[in-house]
GROMACS .gro file of C-alpha atoms in nm:
model
  493
    1MET     CA    1   0.000   0.000   0.000
    2LYS     CA    2   0.286   0.239   0.078
    3ILE     CA    3   0.444   0.174  -0.263
    4PHE     CA    4   0.114   0.241  -0.438
    5CYS     CA    5   0.059   0.565  -0.244
    6LYS     CA    6   0.400   0.694  -0.352
    7HIS     CA    7   0.426   0.560  -0.709
    8GLY     CA    8   0.066   0.491  -0.813
    9GLN     CA    9   0.047   0.753  -1.090
   10ALA     CA   10   0.100   0.493  -1.366
   11LEU     CA   11  -0.034   0.136  -1.335
   12PHE     CA   12   0.048  -0.172  -1.541
   13MET     CA   13  -0.206  -0.455  -1.548
   14ASP     CA   14  -0.182  -0.799  -1.706
   15SER     CA   15  -0.230  -1.169  -1.636
   16THR     CA   16  -0.035  -1.488  -1.698
   17TYR     CA   17  -0.130  -1.855  -1.718
   18ARG     CA   18   0.024  -2.203  -1.679
   19LEU     CA   19   0.120  -2.164  -1.315
   20ASN     CA   20  -0.104  -2.419  -1.137
   21CYS     CA   21  -0.299  -2.735  -1.207
   22GLU     CA   22  -0.626  -2.569  -1.099
   23HIS     CA   23  -0.596  -2.348  -1.411
   24PHE     CA   24  -0.626  -2.018  -1.226
   25CYS     CA   25  -0.459  -1.720  -1.392
   26LEU     CA   26  -0.236  -1.482  -1.197
   27TYR     CA   27  -0.353  -1.121  -1.235
   28CYS     CA   28  -0.106  -0.851  -1.131
   29ILE     CA   29  -0.114  -0.473  -1.082
   30LEU     CA   30   0.232  -0.317  -1.093
   31VAL     CA   31   0.388   0.029  -1.057
   32GLU     CA   32   0.729   0.180  -1.137
   33ASP     CA   33   0.934   0.295  -0.837
   34GLU     CA   34   1.181   0.586  -0.818
   35ASN     CA   35   1.466   0.364  -0.943
   36GLY     CA   36   1.281   0.254  -1.256
   37PHE     CA   37   1.203  -0.096  -1.122
   38GLY     CA   38   0.859  -0.255  -1.143
   39GLN     CA   39   0.698  -0.329  -0.805
   40PRO     CA   40   0.375  -0.533  -0.774
   41VAL     CA   41   0.111  -0.368  -0.556
   42ALA     CA   42  -0.171  -0.623  -0.598
   43MET     CA   43  -0.197  -0.985  -0.717
   44ALA     CA   44  -0.488  -1.226  -0.739
   45PHE     CA   45  -0.563  -1.572  -0.874
   46LEU     CA   46  -0.873  -1.557  -1.095
   47ARG     CA   47  -1.087  -1.835  -1.237
   48ASP     CA   48  -1.145  -1.631  -1.555
   49GLU     CA   49  -1.093  -1.281  -1.696
   50LYS     CA   50  -1.454  -1.193  -1.763
   51LYS     CA   51  -1.577  -0.840  -1.709
   52ASN     CA   52  -1.767  -0.917  -1.387
   53THR     CA   53  -1.468  -1.093  -1.232
   54LEU     CA   54  -1.233  -0.806  -1.312
   55GLU     CA   55  -1.480  -0.546  -1.187
   56ARG     CA   56  -1.497  -0.726  -0.852
   57LEU     CA   57  -1.116  -0.736  -0.834
   58PHE     CA   58  -1.089  -0.364  -0.909
   59GLU     CA   59  -1.353  -0.279  -0.648
   60ILE     CA   60  -1.153  -0.466  -0.382
   61PHE     CA   61  -0.839  -0.284  -0.492
   62LYS     CA   62  -1.016   0.052  -0.465
   63GLU     CA   63  -1.145  -0.030  -0.117
   64ARG     CA   64  -0.793  -0.111   0.005
   65ASN     CA   65  -0.639   0.201  -0.153
   66ASN     CA   66  -0.927   0.447  -0.139
   67ASP     CA   67  -0.713   0.754  -0.064
   68SER     CA   68  -0.463   0.697  -0.347
   69VAL     CA   69  -0.686   0.586  -0.636
   70GLU     CA   70  -0.763   0.945  -0.736
   71GLY     CA   71  -0.394   1.003  -0.815
   72ILE     CA   72  -0.385   0.744  -1.097
   73GLN     CA   73  -0.285   0.925  -1.417
   74CYS     CA   74  -0.290   0.630  -1.660
   75ILE     CA   75  -0.332   0.251  -1.680
   76PHE     CA   76  -0.137   0.038  -1.932
   77VAL     CA   77  -0.298  -0.283  -2.059
   78ASP     CA   78  -0.286  -0.509  -2.363
   79LYS     CA   79  -0.572  -0.522  -2.614
   80ASP     CA   80  -0.828  -0.710  -2.401
   81PHE     CA   81  -1.177  -0.565  -2.448
   82ALA     CA   82  -1.323  -0.719  -2.131
   83GLN     CA   83  -1.038  -0.576  -1.927
   84ILE     CA   84  -1.073  -0.233  -2.088
   85ALA     CA   85  -1.449  -0.225  -2.027
   86ALA     CA   86  -1.402  -0.319  -1.659
   87LEU     CA   87  -1.132  -0.052  -1.613
   88GLU     CA   88  -1.339   0.222  -1.775
   89LYS     CA   89  -1.622   0.144  -1.535
   90SER     CA   90  -1.406   0.111  -1.221
   91PHE     CA   91  -1.162   0.398  -1.297
   92PRO     CA   92  -1.359   0.645  -1.512
   93ALA     CA   93  -1.123   0.937  -1.442
   94SER     CA   94  -0.803   0.748  -1.537
   95PRO     CA   95  -0.720   0.705  -1.909
   96VAL     CA   96  -0.658   0.348  -2.025
   97LEU     CA   97  -0.361   0.320  -2.263
   98LEU     CA   98  -0.280   0.030  -2.493
   99CYS     CA   99   0.067  -0.123  -2.496
  100ALA     CA  100   0.248  -0.020  -2.815
  101PHE     CA  101   0.397  -0.369  -2.855
  102HIS     CA  102   0.060  -0.544  -2.830
  103THR     CA  103  -0.091  -0.283  -3.062
  104MET     CA  104   0.163  -0.363  -3.335
  105LYS     CA  105   0.122  -0.735  -3.269
  106ALA     CA  106  -0.257  -0.718  -3.318
  107TRP     CA  107  -0.214  -0.517  -3.639
  108LYS     CA  108   0.041  -0.767  -3.776
  109THR     CA  109  -0.192  -1.056  -3.701
  110LYS     CA  110  -0.479  -0.888  -3.886
  111ILE     CA  111  -0.266  -0.798  -4.188
  112ALA     CA  112  -0.138  -1.157  -4.214
  113THR     CA  113  -0.495  -1.281  -4.272
  114GLN     CA  114  -0.555  -1.048  -4.569
  115LYS     CA  115  -0.514  -1.157  -4.930
  116LEU     CA  116  -0.250  -0.899  -5.015
  117SER     CA  117   0.094  -0.914  -5.165
  118GLN     CA  118   0.399  -0.905  -4.939
  119THR     CA  119   0.484  -0.553  -5.054
  120GLU     CA  120   0.133  -0.426  -4.973
  121LYS     CA  121   0.143  -0.586  -4.627
  122GLN     CA  122   0.479  -0.422  -4.552
  123GLU     CA  123   0.352  -0.081  -4.668
  124LEU     CA  124   0.041  -0.109  -4.447
  125LEU     CA  125   0.250  -0.214  -4.148
  126ALA     CA  126   0.502   0.069  -4.197
  127GLN     CA  127   0.229   0.331  -4.237
  128PHE     CA  128   0.042   0.214  -3.927
  129LYS     CA  129   0.369   0.236  -3.737
  130ARG     CA  130   0.406   0.600  -3.848
  131VAL     CA  131   0.055   0.671  -3.717
  132LEU     CA  132   0.137   0.497  -3.390
  133HIS     CA  133   0.456   0.699  -3.328
  134ALA     CA  134   0.349   1.039  -3.468
  135ASP     CA  135   0.466   1.299  -3.213
  136SER     CA  136   0.219   1.579  -3.291
  137MET     CA  137  -0.149   1.609  -3.374
  138ASN     CA  138  -0.081   1.759  -3.718
  139ARG     CA  139   0.154   1.479  -3.812
  140LEU     CA  140  -0.092   1.221  -3.674
  141GLU     CA  141  -0.374   1.350  -3.894
  142GLU     CA  142  -0.146   1.356  -4.198
  143GLU     CA  143  -0.019   1.000  -4.146
  144GLU     CA  144  -0.369   0.870  -4.072
  145ARG     CA  145  -0.500   1.009  -4.403
  146LYS     CA  146  -0.221   0.825  -4.585
  147LEU     CA  147  -0.309   0.503  -4.402
  148GLU     CA  148  -0.678   0.526  -4.494
  149ILE     CA  149  -0.581   0.565  -4.861
  150LEU     CA  150  -0.373   0.245  -4.849
  151LEU     CA  151  -0.633   0.035  -4.667
  152PRO     CA  152  -0.847  -0.204  -4.874
  153ASP     CA  153  -1.223  -0.201  -4.816
  154ALA     CA  154  -1.226  -0.490  -4.565
  155MET     CA  155  -0.939  -0.343  -4.366
  156ALA     CA  156  -1.088   0.009  -4.377
  157GLU     CA  157  -1.403  -0.111  -4.197
  158TYR     CA  158  -1.195  -0.300  -3.941
  159TYR     CA  159  -0.974   0.003  -3.875
  160SER     CA  160  -1.270   0.238  -3.838
  161LYS     CA  161  -1.450   0.008  -3.594
  162HIS     CA  162  -1.163  -0.115  -3.373
  163TRP     CA  163  -0.886   0.145  -3.398
  164LYS     CA  164  -0.999   0.487  -3.516
  165SER     CA  165  -1.268   0.514  -3.248
  166ARG     CA  166  -1.004   0.447  -2.977
  167ILE     CA  167  -0.708   0.626  -3.128
  168ASN     CA  168  -0.656   0.824  -2.807
  169MET     CA  169  -0.565   0.496  -2.632
  170TRP     CA  170  -0.276   0.392  -2.859
  171ALA     CA  171  -0.146   0.693  -3.057
  172PHE     CA  172   0.163   0.860  -2.908
  173ALA     CA  173   0.036   1.207  -2.996
  174TYR     CA  174  -0.239   1.165  -2.734
  175GLN     CA  175  -0.016   0.994  -2.476
  176LYS     CA  176   0.273   1.242  -2.471
  177SER     CA  177   0.090   1.482  -2.237
  178ILE     CA  178   0.014   1.212  -1.975
  179LEU     CA  179   0.232   1.148  -1.670
  180ALA     CA  180   0.348   0.797  -1.772
  181PHE     CA  181   0.723   0.829  -1.690
  182GLY     CA  182   0.821   0.753  -2.048
  183ASN     CA  183   0.640   0.418  -2.060
  184ARG     CA  184   0.450   0.304  -2.367
  185THR     CA  185   0.443  -0.073  -2.317
  186THR     CA  186   0.367  -0.331  -2.047
  187ASN     CA  187   0.726  -0.459  -2.055
  188ARG     CA  188   0.771  -0.403  -1.681
  189ILE     CA  189   0.494  -0.640  -1.585
  190GLU     CA  190   0.606  -0.891  -1.850
  191ARG     CA  191   0.950  -0.880  -1.690
  192PHE     CA  192   0.795  -0.953  -1.350
  193PHE     CA  193   0.608  -1.253  -1.492
  194LEU     CA  194   0.938  -1.377  -1.637
  195MET     CA  195   1.092  -1.362  -1.287
  196VAL     CA  196   0.796  -1.554  -1.144
  197LYS     CA  197   0.816  -1.831  -1.403
  198SER     CA  198   1.194  -1.851  -1.364
  199ALA     CA  199   1.141  -1.907  -0.990
  200PHE     CA  200   0.899  -2.189  -1.071
  201ARG     CA  201   1.151  -2.355  -1.300
  202ASN     CA  202   1.427  -2.326  -1.038
  203THR     CA  203   1.229  -2.537  -0.790
  204GLY     CA  204   1.318  -2.854  -0.981
  205ARG     CA  205   0.970  -2.951  -1.095
  206SER     CA  206   0.948  -3.031  -1.462
  207VAL     CA  207   0.580  -2.971  -1.539
  208TRP     CA  208   0.363  -2.676  -1.448
  209THR     CA  209   0.063  -2.905  -1.385
  210ARG     CA  210   0.224  -3.036  -1.065
  211TYR     CA  211   0.186  -2.704  -0.882
  212HIS     CA  212  -0.117  -2.629  -0.665
  213LEU     CA  213  -0.233  -2.283  -0.557
  214LYS     CA  214  -0.061  -2.317  -0.221
  215ASP     CA  215   0.275  -2.381  -0.390
  216CYS     CA  216   0.218  -2.089  -0.628
  217VAL     CA  217   0.148  -1.846  -0.345
  218GLU     CA  218   0.465  -1.945  -0.158
  219ILE     CA  219   0.689  -1.908  -0.464
  220ILE     CA  220   0.535  -1.577  -0.572
  221LEU     CA  221   0.571  -1.431  -0.222
  222ARG     CA  222   0.942  -1.522  -0.228
  223VAL     CA  223   0.983  -1.341  -0.560
  224VAL     CA  224   0.801  -1.033  -0.426
  225SER     CA  225   1.013  -1.039  -0.111
  226HIS     CA  226   1.328  -1.051  -0.323
  227LYS     CA  227   1.217  -0.749  -0.526
  228LEU     CA  228   1.134  -0.556  -0.209
  229GLU     CA  229   1.480  -0.626  -0.066
  230ILE     CA  230   1.638  -0.490  -0.384
  231ALA     CA  231   1.417  -0.180  -0.362
  232LYS     CA  232   1.511  -0.129   0.005
  233TYR     CA  233   1.881  -0.146  -0.076
  234GLU     CA  234   1.845   0.097  -0.366
  235GLY     CA  235   1.652   0.330  -0.138
  236TYR     CA  236   1.928   0.303   0.121
  237VAL     CA  237   2.189   0.389  -0.143
  238ASN     CA  238   1.980   0.688  -0.256
  239LYS     CA  239   1.971   0.818   0.100
  240GLY     CA  240   2.334   0.756   0.181
  241LYS     CA  241   2.525   0.838  -0.137
  242ALA     CA  242   2.537   1.129  -0.380
  243LEU     CA  243   2.536   1.049  -0.751
  244VAL     CA  244   2.848   1.167  -0.937
  245LEU     CA  245   2.747   1.289  -1.284
  246HIS     CA  246   3.039   1.276  -1.526
  247GLY     CA  247   3.032   1.521  -1.816
  248PHE     CA  248   2.762   1.738  -1.663
  249PRO     CA  249   2.754   2.067  -1.864
  250SER     CA  250   2.718   2.291  -1.558
  251ILE     CA  251   2.960   2.218  -1.275
  252GLN     CA  252   2.766   2.459  -1.056
  253TYR     CA  253   2.452   2.240  -1.063
  254ALA     CA  254   2.608   1.894  -1.104
  255GLU     CA  255   2.640   1.838  -0.730
  256SER     CA  256   2.290   1.961  -0.641
  257VAL     CA  257   2.131   1.741  -0.911
  258GLY     CA  258   2.329   1.437  -0.795
  259ARG     CA  259   2.236   1.489  -0.430
  260SER     CA  260   1.867   1.570  -0.472
  261LEU     CA  261   1.748   1.331  -0.749
  262THR     CA  262   1.752   0.956  -0.796
  263LYS     CA  263   1.979   0.811  -1.063
  264ILE     CA  264   1.725   0.775  -1.343
  265ALA     CA  265   1.591   1.130  -1.289
  266ALA     CA  266   1.941   1.282  -1.261
  267LEU     CA  267   2.045   1.130  -1.596
  268ILE     CA  268   1.736   1.272  -1.767
  269VAL     CA  269   1.803   1.619  -1.623
  270GLN     CA  270   2.167   1.594  -1.732
  271LYS     CA  271   2.054   1.528  -2.090
  272GLN     CA  272   1.822   1.831  -2.074
  273PHE     CA  273   2.113   2.050  -1.962
  274MET     CA  274   2.313   1.928  -2.265
  275LEU     CA  275   2.027   1.999  -2.505
  276MET     CA  276   1.977   2.346  -2.356
  277GLY     CA  277   2.338   2.433  -2.432
  278ALA     CA  278   2.330   2.289  -2.784
  279GLU     CA  279   2.011   2.461  -2.905
  280THR     CA  280   1.885   2.818  -2.934
  281TYR     CA  281   1.546   2.942  -2.820
  282GLU     CA  282   1.324   3.244  -2.850
  283VAL     CA  283   1.125   3.342  -2.541
  284LEU     CA  284   0.808   3.552  -2.572
  285PRO     CA  285   0.614   3.649  -2.258
  286SER     CA  286   0.236   3.617  -2.279
  287THR     CA  287   0.144   3.730  -1.927
  288ALA     CA  288   0.333   3.781  -1.603
  289ASP     CA  289   0.342   3.404  -1.538
  290GLU     CA  290   0.310   3.261  -1.889
  291TRP     CA  291   0.564   3.236  -2.171
  292SER     CA  292   0.603   3.071  -2.509
  293VAL     CA  293   0.942   2.920  -2.595
  294THR     CA  294   1.029   2.840  -2.958
  295ASN     CA  295   1.312   2.612  -3.060
  296THR     CA  296   1.480   2.796  -3.349
  297THR     CA  297   1.757   2.536  -3.405
  298ARG     CA  298   1.548   2.270  -3.574
  299ILE     CA  299   1.399   2.304  -3.921
  300GLU     CA  300   1.049   2.259  -3.782
  301HIS     CA  301   1.017   2.537  -3.525
  302ARG     CA  302   0.808   2.413  -3.234
  303THR     CA  303   0.657   2.638  -2.971
  304TYR     CA  304   0.586   2.527  -2.616
  305ASP     CA  305   0.377   2.696  -2.349
  306LEU     CA  306   0.527   2.748  -2.004
  307ILE     CA  307   0.339   2.847  -1.689
  308ARG     CA  308   0.467   2.942  -1.344
  309MET     CA  309   0.253   2.849  -1.043
  310ASP     CA  310   0.380   2.882  -0.685
  311GLU     CA  311   0.747   2.897  -0.788
  312ARG     CA  312   0.708   2.588  -1.005
  313TYR     CA  313   0.739   2.592  -1.384
  314THR     CA  314   0.545   2.355  -1.611
  315CYS     CA  315   0.592   2.304  -1.984
  316SER     CA  316   0.377   2.149  -2.256
  317CYS     CA  317   0.668   1.940  -2.394
  318TYR     CA  318   0.695   1.562  -2.361
  319THR     CA  319   0.978   1.554  -2.103
  320ASN     CA  320   0.800   1.768  -1.847
  321CYS     CA  321   0.454   1.620  -1.902
  322SER     CA  322   0.556   1.254  -1.905
  323PHE     CA  323   0.838   1.251  -1.646
  324GLY     CA  324   0.755   1.544  -1.418
  325LEU     CA  325   1.113   1.672  -1.454
  326PRO     CA  326   1.244   2.012  -1.569
  327CYS     CA  327   1.292   2.015  -1.947
  328ARG     CA  328   1.542   2.221  -2.149
  329HIS     CA  329   1.276   2.489  -2.208
  330ILE     CA  330   1.223   2.540  -1.833
  331LEU     CA  331   1.600   2.547  -1.774
  332TYR     CA  332   1.646   2.808  -2.050
  333LEU     CA  333   1.359   3.021  -1.921
  334ARG     CA  334   1.499   3.018  -1.569
  335LYS     CA  335   1.836   3.118  -1.705
  336SER     CA  336   1.680   3.404  -1.907
  337ASN     CA  337   1.491   3.529  -1.601
  338GLY     CA  338   1.812   3.534  -1.394
  339GLU     CA  339   1.691   3.259  -1.157
  340ASP     CA  340   1.863   2.938  -1.047
  341ILE     CA  341   1.864   2.713  -1.354
  342PHE     CA  342   1.779   2.402  -1.153
  343SER     CA  343   1.520   2.405  -0.876
  344LEU     CA  344   1.376   2.110  -0.686
  345ASN     CA  345   1.034   2.278  -0.706
  346ASP     CA  346   1.014   2.172  -1.073
  347VAL     CA  347   1.056   1.802  -0.983
  348ILE     CA  348   0.769   1.583  -0.863
  349THR     CA  349   0.827   1.410  -0.527
  350LYS     CA  350   0.861   1.067  -0.691
  351TRP     CA  351   1.216   1.150  -0.800
  352HIS     CA  352   1.336   1.311  -0.474
  353ARG     CA  353   1.603   1.137  -0.272
  354GLY     CA  354   1.500   1.037   0.079
  355SER     CA  355   1.738   1.268   0.265
  356ASN     CA  356   2.055   1.472   0.234
  357ALA     CA  357   2.352   1.248   0.154
  358SER     CA  358   2.601   1.487   0.313
  359GLU     CA  359   2.433   1.444   0.653
  360LEU     CA  360   2.439   1.065   0.631
  361GLU     CA  361   2.805   1.062   0.536
  362ARG     CA  362   2.890   1.212   0.877
  363ILE     CA  363   2.797   0.892   1.065
  364PRO     CA  364   3.105   0.805   1.281
  365GLU     CA  365   3.318   0.525   1.142
  366LYS     CA  366   3.388   0.397   1.495
  367PHE     CA  367   3.035   0.251   1.517
  368LEU     CA  368   3.119  -0.042   1.290
  369ASP     CA  369   3.452  -0.116   1.462
  370ALA     CA  370   3.292  -0.103   1.808
  371ALA     CA  371   3.014  -0.339   1.703
  372LEU     CA  372   3.262  -0.598   1.576
  373GLU     CA  373   3.506  -0.575   1.866
  374GLY     CA  374   3.533  -0.897   2.065
  375VAL     CA  375   3.341  -1.114   1.818
  376PRO     CA  376   3.521  -1.450   1.766
  377ASP     CA  377   3.696  -1.520   1.438
  378GLU     CA  378   3.478  -1.828   1.384
  379VAL     CA  379   3.182  -1.596   1.336
  380LEU     CA  380   3.354  -1.332   1.129
  381GLU     CA  381   3.561  -1.595   0.939
  382CYS     CA  382   3.937  -1.584   0.917
  383GLU     CA  383   3.954  -1.511   0.548
  384ARG     CA  384   3.778  -1.173   0.581
  385THR     CA  385   3.987  -0.861   0.533
  386GLU     CA  386   4.089  -0.658   0.838
  387ILE     CA  387   3.825  -0.402   0.935
  388SER     CA  388   3.954  -0.049   0.889
  389ASN     CA  389   3.821   0.293   0.800
  390GLN     CA  390   4.017   0.289   0.475
  391ASN     CA  391   3.840  -0.030   0.353
  392PHE     CA  392   3.493   0.116   0.419
  393PRO     CA  393   3.497   0.480   0.302
  394THR     CA  394   3.130   0.487   0.196
  395ILE     CA  395   2.791   0.389   0.336
  396GLY     CA  396   2.745   0.130   0.060
  397LYS     CA  397   3.066  -0.059   0.145
  398ARG     CA  398   2.985  -0.058   0.516
  399PHE     CA  399   2.637  -0.190   0.436
  400SER     CA  400   2.785  -0.472   0.223
  401ALA     CA  401   3.033  -0.572   0.496
  402ALA     CA  402   2.764  -0.585   0.765
  403LYS     CA  403   2.528  -0.772   0.532
  404ASP     CA  404   2.789  -1.043   0.457
  405ILE     CA  405   2.846  -1.105   0.829
  406CYS     CA  406   2.471  -1.123   0.898
  407ASN     CA  407   2.420  -1.369   0.612
  408ARG     CA  408   2.693  -1.599   0.746
  409ILE     CA  409   2.547  -1.586   1.098
  410ALA     CA  410   2.200  -1.669   0.956
  411SER     CA  411   2.339  -1.966   0.762
  412MET     CA  412   2.506  -2.108   1.073
  413ALA     CA  413   2.207  -2.038   1.301
  414ALA     CA  414   1.979  -2.235   1.067
  415ASN     CA  415   2.162  -2.558   1.168
  416PHE     CA  416   2.051  -2.539   1.532
  417GLY     CA  417   1.761  -2.731   1.683
  418GLY     CA  418   1.437  -2.571   1.795
  419ASN     CA  419   1.527  -2.460   2.150
  420GLN     CA  420   1.880  -2.353   2.061
  421PHE     CA  421   1.753  -2.164   1.760
  422LYS     CA  422   1.510  -1.972   1.985
  423GLU     CA  423   1.805  -1.872   2.209
  424VAL     CA  424   1.995  -1.746   1.904
  425LEU     CA  425   1.693  -1.544   1.790
  426THR     CA  426   1.663  -1.393   2.139
  427VAL     CA  427   2.025  -1.277   2.131
  428LEU     CA  428   2.000  -1.138   1.779
  429THR     CA  429   1.675  -0.959   1.865
  430SER     CA  430   1.847  -0.796   2.162
  431VAL     CA  431   2.129  -0.680   1.937
  432GLU     CA  432   1.875  -0.534   1.691
  433GLU     CA  433   1.687  -0.352   1.968
  434SER     CA  434   2.012  -0.209   2.103
  435LEU     CA  435   2.118  -0.081   1.760
  436THR     CA  436   1.772   0.062   1.698
  437SER     CA  437   1.791   0.263   2.019
  438GLY     CA  438   2.128   0.407   1.915
  439CYS     CA  439   2.346   0.201   2.152
  440ILE     CA  440   2.641  -0.014   2.049
  441PRO     CA  441   2.598  -0.372   2.176
  442THR     CA  442   2.904  -0.515   2.346
  443VAL     CA  443   3.021  -0.874   2.361
  444ARG     CA  444   3.196  -1.059   2.640
  445GLY     CA  445   3.565  -0.987   2.639
  446SER     CA  446   3.540  -0.655   2.453
  447ASP     CA  447   3.682  -0.327   2.575
  448THR     CA  448   3.389  -0.110   2.467
  449SER     CA  449   3.234   0.142   2.700
  450SER     CA  450   3.005   0.029   2.981
  451LYS     CA  451   2.740   0.267   2.851
  452SER     CA  452   2.627  -0.017   2.621
  453PRO     CA  453   2.563  -0.298   2.874
  454LEU     CA  454   2.414  -0.554   2.638
  455ALA     CA  455   2.621  -0.872   2.635
  456CYS     CA  456   2.613  -1.149   2.374
  457PRO     CA  457   2.729  -1.470   2.551
  458LEU     CA  458   2.653  -1.692   2.252
  459LEU     CA  459   2.867  -1.477   2.028
  460ALA     CA  460   3.145  -1.458   2.286
  461THR     CA  461   3.168  -1.835   2.339
  462GLY     CA  462   3.135  -1.924   1.973
  463GLU     CA  463   2.794  -2.088   2.015
  464LEU     CA  464   2.676  -1.958   1.679
  465VAL     CA  465   2.923  -2.173   1.483
  466LEU     CA  466   2.883  -2.544   1.414
  467ARG     CA  467   2.982  -2.755   1.713
  468SER     CA  468   3.314  -2.877   1.587
  469SER     CA  469   3.669  -2.756   1.631
  470ASN     CA  470   3.730  -2.814   1.262
  471THR     CA  471   3.428  -2.627   1.131
  472SER     CA  472   3.447  -2.550   0.761
  473LYS     CA  473   3.246  -2.281   0.591
  474PRO     CA  474   2.908  -2.423   0.474
  475LYS     CA  475   2.841  -2.391   0.105
  476GLY     CA  476   2.506  -2.225   0.160
  477ARG     CA  477   2.202  -2.213   0.381
  478PRO     CA  478   2.048  -2.564   0.393
  479ASN     CA  479   1.685  -2.583   0.293
  480GLU     CA  480   1.420  -2.795   0.462
  481GLY     CA  481   1.370  -3.019   0.160
  482GLY     CA  482   1.451  -3.390   0.166
  483ARG     CA  483   1.747  -3.361  -0.070
  484PHE     CA  484   1.929  -3.147   0.191
  485LYS     CA  485   1.897  -3.393   0.483
  486LYS     CA  486   2.225  -3.564   0.401
  487PHE     CA  487   2.396  -3.226   0.377
  488ASN     CA  488   2.266  -3.126   0.721
  489LYS     CA  489   2.378  -3.445   0.893
  490LYS     CA  490   2.721  -3.428   0.734
  491ASN     CA  491   2.781  -3.075   0.860
  492LEU     CA  492   2.642  -3.139   1.209
  493LYS     CA  493   2.878  -3.426   1.295
   0.00000   0.00000   0.00000
């Protein structure tokens, strides 16, 4: 729900089959996060994809996210009429957009059934593609007239009935003014389905018909958990590190852009700075807060309307409308008005970094050393490099070092029995609570200050390693499956 509240402006919806022997399809609703990754916000197993079934699903989704549904700017789907009808009824204020890939696929399929020569089919396909990608209304009307001339009678009726009446759903000229973050396809949700099916194949089962719904839910939740962990790490990096932009045209603003925007947004703004310096513009004021900017470099002079509202500039061009980022026209206008060329007011909150990286970089390095002091070598492993400030100059490297140690401790703790494992969890929970409160947990035999009284007897006596003097590093965390029983017994001798 939190992900949808923050990134729910553009939704991607689709379904996939062949996941369970009950023949239920997996329906997914996905959004794009601030790092450009797709994150599922709702999933359901459906008996069918009829209009009534989908309407019920969408009503449940609206009930769970009532406060954020009004912020949906667009919904990407493939060419499924039942799905489109259900969406138009459930989300009447949000435009439904067709995936450009599925649009071309449907057109190719229809052309292949016509009794036309190969040359005629290629001409029709190329002309439809020009209509699909036309970047202005004038060009769209011109290319559509050419397409209607080429269409035979049977195809002309088909185009008028199924495509012309819904041209606002698939033509780029209509989509360029919608906040879609540069998306025109459902590739993000297709990529998520590929991850899900790859996870099913990795379980060792050869046929999809052997999976029941219970197995499907467990595997899918593991995939979602993995994606959330990646998103958490990327969010941590965004908060703790500043992006270094090489080749940024303006050194004055390179640091502020790298510290205030996520990576994908910073790279787009960098490109806009480059275009601003390479092109010439003519600025004409309309009113006190409205201007028209004309690009005089290109052969086809295009004019864009800019408006200032509450110290924020908006432009009618594709970059600003689709991404919510300052375009080259806004940057040039700010420069002409003698203002700061880059301002965070022109950026929507989706692309903001979580906090100031310079503040997080001032975390004392001694925290990591104090936390590791007194921990036995069996836990930290002898082959690790010596802990020093020079080896961990950044937040990211310190995070990786701590994560490696925690993963090794988790792998060893998994070999304990029930009661012993509960003791280990109690100790680790105490360490977590101590760190959360801002204290550094000490271990028996350490020389750390008495202000952090928490002791870790299991860590100090080496109880977290396998009970053997000649303990070798396990090759991985043993699973609970039958094929790992021999591995467990071998390592517990």
